[in-house]
PDB file of C-alpha atoms in Angstrom:
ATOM      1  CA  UNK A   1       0.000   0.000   0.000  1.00 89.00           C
ATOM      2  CA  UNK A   2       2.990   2.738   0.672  1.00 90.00           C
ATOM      3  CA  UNK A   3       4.853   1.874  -2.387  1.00 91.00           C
ATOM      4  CA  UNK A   4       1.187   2.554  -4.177  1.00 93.00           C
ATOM      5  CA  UNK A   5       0.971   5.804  -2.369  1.00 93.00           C
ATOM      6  CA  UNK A   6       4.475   6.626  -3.025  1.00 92.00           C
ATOM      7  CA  UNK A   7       3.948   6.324  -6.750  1.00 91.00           C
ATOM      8  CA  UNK A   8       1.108   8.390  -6.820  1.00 93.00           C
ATOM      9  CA  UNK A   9       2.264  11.157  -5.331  1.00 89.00           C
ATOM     10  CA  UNK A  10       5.627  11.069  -7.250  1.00 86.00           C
ATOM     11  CA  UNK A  11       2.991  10.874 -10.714  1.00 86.00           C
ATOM     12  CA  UNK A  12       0.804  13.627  -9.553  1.00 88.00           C
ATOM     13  CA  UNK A  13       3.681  15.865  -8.395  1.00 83.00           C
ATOM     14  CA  UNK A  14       5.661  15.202 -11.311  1.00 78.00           C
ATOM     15  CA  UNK A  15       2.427  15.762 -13.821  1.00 80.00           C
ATOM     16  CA  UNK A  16       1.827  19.160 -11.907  1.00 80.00           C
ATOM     17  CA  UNK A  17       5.495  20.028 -13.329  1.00 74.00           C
ATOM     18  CA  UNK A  18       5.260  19.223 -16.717  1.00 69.00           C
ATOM     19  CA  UNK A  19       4.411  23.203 -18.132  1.00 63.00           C
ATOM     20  CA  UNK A  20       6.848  24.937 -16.134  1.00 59.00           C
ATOM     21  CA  UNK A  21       8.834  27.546 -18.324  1.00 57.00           C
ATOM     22  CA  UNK A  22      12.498  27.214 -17.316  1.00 57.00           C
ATOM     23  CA  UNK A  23      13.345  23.332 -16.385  1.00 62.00           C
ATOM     24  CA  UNK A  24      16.411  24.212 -14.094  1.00 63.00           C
ATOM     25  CA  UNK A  25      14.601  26.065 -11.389  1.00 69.00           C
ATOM     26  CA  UNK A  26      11.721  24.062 -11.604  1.00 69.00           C
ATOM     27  CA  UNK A  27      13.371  20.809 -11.679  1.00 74.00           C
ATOM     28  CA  UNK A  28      14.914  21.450  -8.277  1.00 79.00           C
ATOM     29  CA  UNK A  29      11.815  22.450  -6.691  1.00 80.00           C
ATOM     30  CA  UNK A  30       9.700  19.793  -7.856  1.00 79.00           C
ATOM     31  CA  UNK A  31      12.664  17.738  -6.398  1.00 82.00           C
ATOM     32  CA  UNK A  32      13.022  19.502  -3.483  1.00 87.00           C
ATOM     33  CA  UNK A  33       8.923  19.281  -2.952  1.00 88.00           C
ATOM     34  CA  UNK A  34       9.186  15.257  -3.579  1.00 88.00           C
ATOM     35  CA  UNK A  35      11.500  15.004  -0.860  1.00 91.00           C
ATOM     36  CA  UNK A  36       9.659  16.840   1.617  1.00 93.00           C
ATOM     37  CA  UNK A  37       6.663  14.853   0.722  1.00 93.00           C
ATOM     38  CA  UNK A  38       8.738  11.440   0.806  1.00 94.00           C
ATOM     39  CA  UNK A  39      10.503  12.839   4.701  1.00 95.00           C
ATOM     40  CA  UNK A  40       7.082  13.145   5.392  1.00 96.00           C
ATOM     41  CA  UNK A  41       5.590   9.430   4.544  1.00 96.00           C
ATOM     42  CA  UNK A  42       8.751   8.039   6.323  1.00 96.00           C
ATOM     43  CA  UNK A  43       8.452   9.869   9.416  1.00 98.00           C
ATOM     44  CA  UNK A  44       4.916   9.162  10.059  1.00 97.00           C
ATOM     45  CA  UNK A  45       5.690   5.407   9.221  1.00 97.00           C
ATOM     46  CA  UNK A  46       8.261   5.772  11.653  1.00 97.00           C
ATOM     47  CA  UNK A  47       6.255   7.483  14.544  1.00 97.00           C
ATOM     48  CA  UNK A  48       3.431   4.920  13.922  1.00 97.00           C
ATOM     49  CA  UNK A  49       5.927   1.641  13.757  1.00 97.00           C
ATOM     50  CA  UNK A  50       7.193   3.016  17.080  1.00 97.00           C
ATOM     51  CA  UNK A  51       4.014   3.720  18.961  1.00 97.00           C
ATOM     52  CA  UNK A  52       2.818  -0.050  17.768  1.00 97.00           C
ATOM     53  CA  UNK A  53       5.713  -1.242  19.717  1.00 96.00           C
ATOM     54  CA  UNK A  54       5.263   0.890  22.701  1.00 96.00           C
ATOM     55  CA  UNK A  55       1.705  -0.283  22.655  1.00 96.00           C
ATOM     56  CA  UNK A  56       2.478  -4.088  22.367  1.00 94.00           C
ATOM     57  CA  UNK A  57       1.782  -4.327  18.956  1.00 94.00           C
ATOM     58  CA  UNK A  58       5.415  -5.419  18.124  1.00 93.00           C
ATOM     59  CA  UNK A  59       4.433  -7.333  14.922  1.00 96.00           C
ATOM     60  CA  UNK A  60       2.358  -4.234  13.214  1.00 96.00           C
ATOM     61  CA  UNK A  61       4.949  -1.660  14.449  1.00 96.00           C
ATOM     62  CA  UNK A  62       8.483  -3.915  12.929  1.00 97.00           C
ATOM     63  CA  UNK A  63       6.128  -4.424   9.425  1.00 96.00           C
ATOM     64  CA  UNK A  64       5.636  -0.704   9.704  1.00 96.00           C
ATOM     65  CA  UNK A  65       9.544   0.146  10.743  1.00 97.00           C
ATOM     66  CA  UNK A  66      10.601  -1.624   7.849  1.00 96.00           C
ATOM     67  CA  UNK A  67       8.262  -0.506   5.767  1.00 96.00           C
ATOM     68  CA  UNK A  68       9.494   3.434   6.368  1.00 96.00           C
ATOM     69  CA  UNK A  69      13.064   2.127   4.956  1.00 96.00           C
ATOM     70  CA  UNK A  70      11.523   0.744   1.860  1.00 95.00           C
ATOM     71  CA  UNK A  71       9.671   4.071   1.096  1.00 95.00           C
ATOM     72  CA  UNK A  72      12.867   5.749   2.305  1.00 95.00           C
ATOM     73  CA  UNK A  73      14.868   3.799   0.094  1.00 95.00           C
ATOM     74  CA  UNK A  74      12.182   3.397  -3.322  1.00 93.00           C
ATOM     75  CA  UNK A  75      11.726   7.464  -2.630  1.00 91.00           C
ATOM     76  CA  UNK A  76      15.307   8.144  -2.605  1.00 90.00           C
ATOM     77  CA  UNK A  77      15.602   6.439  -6.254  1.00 89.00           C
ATOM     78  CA  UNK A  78      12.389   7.810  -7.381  1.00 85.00           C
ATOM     79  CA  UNK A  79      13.518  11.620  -7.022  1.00 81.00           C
ATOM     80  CA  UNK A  80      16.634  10.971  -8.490  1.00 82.00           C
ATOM     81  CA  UNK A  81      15.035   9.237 -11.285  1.00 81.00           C
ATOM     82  CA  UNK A  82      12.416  12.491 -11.550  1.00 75.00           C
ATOM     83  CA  UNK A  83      15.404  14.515 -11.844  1.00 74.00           C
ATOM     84  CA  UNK A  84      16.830  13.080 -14.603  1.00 75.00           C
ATOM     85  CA  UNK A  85      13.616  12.058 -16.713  1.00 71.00           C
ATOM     86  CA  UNK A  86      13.193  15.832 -16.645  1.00 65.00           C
ATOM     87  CA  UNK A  87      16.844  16.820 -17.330  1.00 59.00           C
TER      88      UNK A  87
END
């Protein structure tokens, strides 16, 4: 489900882009804007997995843990890839 939000966001964000006037600028904002938005997804993943462990839920808060370093990790590549699909 977070790799499925993760790529819409990066569509929709990357779609918004798409008329911009001079690429330079906007290529680094849009870039900028995706990581924010990926920081974001990770640290509420993060703040979740951890308050499932401190409520006993150890199982839901590890899935969710590691699930914040795949979105970290699939983001990462995703806004470098953005950057250079509009380069």
């Amino acid at each position: 489900i977070n790799i499925g939000i993760l790529l819409l966001y990066n569509l929709l964000i990357i779609a918004m882009n798409r008329g911009s006037s001079p690429q330079s600028e906007a290529e680094l904002g849009v870039a900028l804007f995706l990581m924010m938005v990926i920081a974001l997804h990770v640290f509420i993943l993060l703040v979740a997995g951890v308050g499932y462990i401190i409520a006993k839920k150890s199982d839901v808060g590890k899935a969710l843990l590691l699930s914040a370093v795949i979105v970290l990790l699939v983001g990462f590549a995703s806004c470098v890839g953005s950057l250079s699909l509009m380069g």
